Short mmCIF file of C-alpha atoms and ligand atoms in Angstrom, two decimals:
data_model
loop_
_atom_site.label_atom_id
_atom_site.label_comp_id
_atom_site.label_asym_id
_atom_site.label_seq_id
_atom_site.Cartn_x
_atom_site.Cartn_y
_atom_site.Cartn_z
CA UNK A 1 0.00 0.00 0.00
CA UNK A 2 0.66 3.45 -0.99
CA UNK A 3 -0.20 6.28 1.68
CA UNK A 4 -0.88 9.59 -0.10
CA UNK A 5 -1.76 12.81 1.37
CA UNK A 6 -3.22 15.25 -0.30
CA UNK A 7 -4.01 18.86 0.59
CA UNK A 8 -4.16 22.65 -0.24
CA UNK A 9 -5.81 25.80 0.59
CA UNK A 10 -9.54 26.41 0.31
CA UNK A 11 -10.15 26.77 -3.16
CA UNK A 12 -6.89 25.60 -4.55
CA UNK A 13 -8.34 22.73 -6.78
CA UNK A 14 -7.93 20.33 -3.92
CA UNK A 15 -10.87 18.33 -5.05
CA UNK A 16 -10.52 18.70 -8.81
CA UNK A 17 -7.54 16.60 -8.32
CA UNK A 18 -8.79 14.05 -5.55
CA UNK A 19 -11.55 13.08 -8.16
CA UNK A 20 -8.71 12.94 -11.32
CA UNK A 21 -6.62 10.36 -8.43
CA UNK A 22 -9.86 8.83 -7.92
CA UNK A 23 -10.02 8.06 -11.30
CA UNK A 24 -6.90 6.88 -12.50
CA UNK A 25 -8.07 3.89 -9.41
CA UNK A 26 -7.10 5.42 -6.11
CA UNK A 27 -8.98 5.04 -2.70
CA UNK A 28 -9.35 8.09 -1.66
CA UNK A 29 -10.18 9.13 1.82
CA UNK A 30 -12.41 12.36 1.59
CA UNK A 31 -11.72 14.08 5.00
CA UNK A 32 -14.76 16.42 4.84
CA UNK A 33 -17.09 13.40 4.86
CA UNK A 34 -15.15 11.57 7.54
CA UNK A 35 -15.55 15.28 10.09
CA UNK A 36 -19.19 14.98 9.00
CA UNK A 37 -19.47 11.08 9.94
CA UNK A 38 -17.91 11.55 13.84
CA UNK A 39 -20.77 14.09 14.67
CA UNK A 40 -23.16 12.47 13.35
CA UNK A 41 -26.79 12.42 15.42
CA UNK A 42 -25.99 10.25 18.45
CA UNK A 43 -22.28 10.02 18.07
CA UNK A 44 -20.12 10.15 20.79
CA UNK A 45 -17.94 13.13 19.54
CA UNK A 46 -21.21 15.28 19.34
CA UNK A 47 -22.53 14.44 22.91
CA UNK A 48 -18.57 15.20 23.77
CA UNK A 49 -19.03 18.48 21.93
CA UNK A 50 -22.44 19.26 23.93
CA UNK A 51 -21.26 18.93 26.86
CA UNK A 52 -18.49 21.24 26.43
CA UNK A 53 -20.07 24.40 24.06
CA UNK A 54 -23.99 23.51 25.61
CA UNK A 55 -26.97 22.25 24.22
CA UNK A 56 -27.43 25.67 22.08
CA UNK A 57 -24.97 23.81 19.19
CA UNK A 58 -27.77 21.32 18.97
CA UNK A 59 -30.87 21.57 16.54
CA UNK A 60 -34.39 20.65 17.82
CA UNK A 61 -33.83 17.06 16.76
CA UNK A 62 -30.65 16.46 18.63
CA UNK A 63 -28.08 17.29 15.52
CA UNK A 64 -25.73 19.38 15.00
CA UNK A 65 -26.15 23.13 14.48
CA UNK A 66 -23.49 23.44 12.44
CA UNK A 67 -23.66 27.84 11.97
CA UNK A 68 -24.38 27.62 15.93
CA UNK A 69 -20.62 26.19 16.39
CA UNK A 70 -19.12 27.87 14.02
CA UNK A 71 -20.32 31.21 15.61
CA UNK A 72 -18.48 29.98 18.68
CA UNK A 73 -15.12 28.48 17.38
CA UNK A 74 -14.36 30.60 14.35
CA UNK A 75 -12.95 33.50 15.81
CA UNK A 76 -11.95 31.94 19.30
CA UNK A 77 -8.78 29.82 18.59
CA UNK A 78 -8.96 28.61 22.07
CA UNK A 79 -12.52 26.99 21.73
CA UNK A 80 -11.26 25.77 18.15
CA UNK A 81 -8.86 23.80 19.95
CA UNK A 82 -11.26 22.42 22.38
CA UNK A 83 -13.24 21.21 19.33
CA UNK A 84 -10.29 19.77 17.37
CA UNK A 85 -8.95 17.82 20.53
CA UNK A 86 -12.49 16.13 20.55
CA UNK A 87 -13.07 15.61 17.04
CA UNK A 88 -9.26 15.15 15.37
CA UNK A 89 -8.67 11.99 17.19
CA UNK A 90 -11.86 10.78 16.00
CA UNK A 91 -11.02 11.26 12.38
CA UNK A 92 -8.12 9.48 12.11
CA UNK A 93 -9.45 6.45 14.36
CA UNK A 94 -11.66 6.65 11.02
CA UNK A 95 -9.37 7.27 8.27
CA UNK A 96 -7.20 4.05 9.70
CA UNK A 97 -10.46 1.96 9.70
CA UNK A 98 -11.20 3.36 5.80
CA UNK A 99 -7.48 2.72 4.65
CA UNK A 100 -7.28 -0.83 6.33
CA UNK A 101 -10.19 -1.78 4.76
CA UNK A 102 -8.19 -1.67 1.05
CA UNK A 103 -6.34 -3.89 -1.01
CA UNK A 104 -2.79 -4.37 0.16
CA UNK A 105 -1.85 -2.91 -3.59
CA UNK A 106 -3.98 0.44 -3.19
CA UNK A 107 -2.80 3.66 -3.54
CA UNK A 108 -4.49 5.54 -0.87
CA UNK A 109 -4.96 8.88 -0.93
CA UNK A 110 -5.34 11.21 2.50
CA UNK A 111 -7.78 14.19 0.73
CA UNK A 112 -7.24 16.46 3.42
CA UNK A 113 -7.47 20.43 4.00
CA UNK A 114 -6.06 19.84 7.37
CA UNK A 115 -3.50 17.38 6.66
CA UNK A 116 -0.69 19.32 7.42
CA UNK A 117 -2.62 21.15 10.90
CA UNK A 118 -3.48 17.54 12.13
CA UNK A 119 0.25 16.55 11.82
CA UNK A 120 -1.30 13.37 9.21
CA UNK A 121 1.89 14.35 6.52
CA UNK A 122 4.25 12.89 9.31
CA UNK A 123 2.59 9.28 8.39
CA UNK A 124 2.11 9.45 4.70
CA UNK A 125 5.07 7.80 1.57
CA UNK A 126 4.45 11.12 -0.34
CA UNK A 127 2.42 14.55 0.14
CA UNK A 128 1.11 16.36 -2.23
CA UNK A 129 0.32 19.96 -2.41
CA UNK A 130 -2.40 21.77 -4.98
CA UNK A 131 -0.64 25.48 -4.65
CA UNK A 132 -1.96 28.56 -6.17
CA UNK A 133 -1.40 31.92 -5.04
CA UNK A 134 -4.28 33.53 -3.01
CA UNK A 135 -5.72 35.74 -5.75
CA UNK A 136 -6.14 32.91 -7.88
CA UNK A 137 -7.97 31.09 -4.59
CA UNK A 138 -10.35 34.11 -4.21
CA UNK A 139 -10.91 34.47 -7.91
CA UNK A 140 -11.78 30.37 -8.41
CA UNK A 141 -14.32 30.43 -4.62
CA UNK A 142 -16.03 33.72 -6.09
CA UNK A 143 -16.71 32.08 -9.46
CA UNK A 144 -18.62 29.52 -7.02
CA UNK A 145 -20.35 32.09 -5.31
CA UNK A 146 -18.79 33.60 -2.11
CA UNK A 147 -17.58 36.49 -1.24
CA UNK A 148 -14.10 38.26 -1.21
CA UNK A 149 -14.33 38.84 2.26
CA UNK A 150 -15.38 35.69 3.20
CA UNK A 151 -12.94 34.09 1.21
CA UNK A 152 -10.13 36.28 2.72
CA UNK A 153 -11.45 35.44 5.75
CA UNK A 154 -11.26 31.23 5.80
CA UNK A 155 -7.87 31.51 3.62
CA UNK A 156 -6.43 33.49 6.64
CA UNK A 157 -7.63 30.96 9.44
CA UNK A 158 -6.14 28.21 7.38
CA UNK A 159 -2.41 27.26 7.91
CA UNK A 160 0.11 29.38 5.39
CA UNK A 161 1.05 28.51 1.92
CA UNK A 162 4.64 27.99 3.25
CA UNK A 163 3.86 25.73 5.48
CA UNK A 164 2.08 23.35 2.93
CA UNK A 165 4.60 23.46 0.12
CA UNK A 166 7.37 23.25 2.69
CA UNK A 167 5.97 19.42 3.48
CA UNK A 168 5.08 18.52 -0.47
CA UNK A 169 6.90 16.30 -1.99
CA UNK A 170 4.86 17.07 -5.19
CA UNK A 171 3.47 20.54 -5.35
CA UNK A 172 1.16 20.88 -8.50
CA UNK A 173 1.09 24.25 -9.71
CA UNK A 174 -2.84 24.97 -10.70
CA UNK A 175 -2.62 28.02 -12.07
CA UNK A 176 -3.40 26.60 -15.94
CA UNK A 177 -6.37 25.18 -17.23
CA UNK A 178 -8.29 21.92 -15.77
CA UNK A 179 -6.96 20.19 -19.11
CA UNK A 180 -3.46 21.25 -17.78
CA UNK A 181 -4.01 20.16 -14.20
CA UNK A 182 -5.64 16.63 -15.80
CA UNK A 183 -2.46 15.81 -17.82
CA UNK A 184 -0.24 17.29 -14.55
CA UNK A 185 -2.27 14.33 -12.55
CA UNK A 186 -1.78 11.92 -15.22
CA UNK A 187 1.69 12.41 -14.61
CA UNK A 188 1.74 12.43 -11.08
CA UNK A 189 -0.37 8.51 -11.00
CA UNK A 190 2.23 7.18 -13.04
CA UNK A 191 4.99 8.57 -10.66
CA UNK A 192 2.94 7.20 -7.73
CA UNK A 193 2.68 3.79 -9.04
CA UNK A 194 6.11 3.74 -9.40
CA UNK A 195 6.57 4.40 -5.58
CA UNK A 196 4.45 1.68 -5.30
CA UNK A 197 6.68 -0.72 -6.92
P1 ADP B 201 -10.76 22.95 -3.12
O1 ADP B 201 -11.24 21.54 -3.01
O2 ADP B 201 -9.26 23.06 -3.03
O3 ADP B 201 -11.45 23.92 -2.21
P2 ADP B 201 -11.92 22.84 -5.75
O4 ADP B 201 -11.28 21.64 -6.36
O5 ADP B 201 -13.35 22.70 -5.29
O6 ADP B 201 -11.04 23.46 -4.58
O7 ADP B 201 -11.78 24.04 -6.79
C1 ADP B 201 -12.34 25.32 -6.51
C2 ADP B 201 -13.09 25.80 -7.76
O8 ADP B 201 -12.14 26.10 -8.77
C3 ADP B 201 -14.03 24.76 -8.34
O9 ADP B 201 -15.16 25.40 -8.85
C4 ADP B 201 -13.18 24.12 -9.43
O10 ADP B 201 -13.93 23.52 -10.44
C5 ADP B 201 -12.37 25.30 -9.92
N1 ADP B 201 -11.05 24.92 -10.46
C6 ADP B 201 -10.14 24.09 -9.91
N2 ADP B 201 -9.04 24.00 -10.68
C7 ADP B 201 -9.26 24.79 -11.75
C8 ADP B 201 -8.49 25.13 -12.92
N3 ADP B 201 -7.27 24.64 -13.11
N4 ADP B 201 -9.04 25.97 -13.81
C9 ADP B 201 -10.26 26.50 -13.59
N5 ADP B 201 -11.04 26.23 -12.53
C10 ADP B 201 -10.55 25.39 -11.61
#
């Protein structure tokens, strides 16, 4: 087995090229869906997270309010934390059950924004690294509908550019066309195979 992480700044193309791995026959583990999974209704990471931020993060029906949280945690690193310590180690309890579950001969990729803030690089064979600058970033997330500001804002509570491509051991420059990045991943699968052996 092949362990892969993958990540990049909020709108860097992060998930153009986790679907391109995808298709060239990588498992990918899709990070966003595995922080959705541990608070699921009746989890124990969301009765964790009750019992620390109150019952005012939960909807009617017992779920999770996500805005309500958010409110709390996005501008209070401290309470951040508090969140992260309860629902980090519940992730990659997770992601290890997901990547035992393939083929001894997979290539599994780690699609993760946090990768490098949850220290998950340390364990991976090879890192990759979607970079763009931040213009490009703002320009791509408006085209999808939010705003500058917004934008500015998330990019600047996410961990530097630096400190991304100073882990990679393939940064892919997604500046060009999705044609462009398409044959750059083509490229990249055939490299990772070979690391396979
Ligand atoms: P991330 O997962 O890193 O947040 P996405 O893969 O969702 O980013 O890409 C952000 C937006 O930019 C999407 O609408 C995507 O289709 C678009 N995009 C990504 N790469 C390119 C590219 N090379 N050229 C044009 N648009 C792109």
């Amino acid at each position: 087995m092949l362990r892969v992480g993958l990540t990049g700044g909020i709108g860097s193309g992060k998930s153009e090229v986790s679907a391109l791995l995808a298709g060239h026959g990588a498992v990918v583990i899709d990070y966003d869906q595995l922080a959705r999974e541990v608070v699921e209704h009746g989890s124990p990471a969301l009765a964790e997270i009750a019992r620390r931020f109150g019952d005012d993060i939960l909807t009617a029906d017992g779920a999770l309010d996500r805005p309500a949280l958010g409110a709390i945690v996005f501008n209070d690193p401290e309470s951040l934390r508090t969140l992260e310590a309860i629902t980090h180690p519940a992730i990659r309890a997770l992601a290890a059950e997901r990547e035992a579950s393939a083929g001894p001969d997979a290539i599994v990729v780690h699609d993760n924004a946090l990768l490098v803030e949850m220290g998950q690089h340390t364990s991976c064979d090879a890192v990759i690294v979607v970079d763009v600058p931040q213009e490009v970033q703002i320009e791509r997330l408006a085209a999808r509908g939010m705003a500058a500001a917004e934008a500015r804002a998330r990019i600047t509570n996410q961990t530097s550019r630096q400190s991304r491509t100073g882990v990679a051991d393939f940064i892919i420059d997604n500046t060009g066309s999705l044609d462009g990045l398409a044959h750059i991943v083509g490229g990249l699968w055939a490299r990772l195979v070979g690391l396979r052996g």
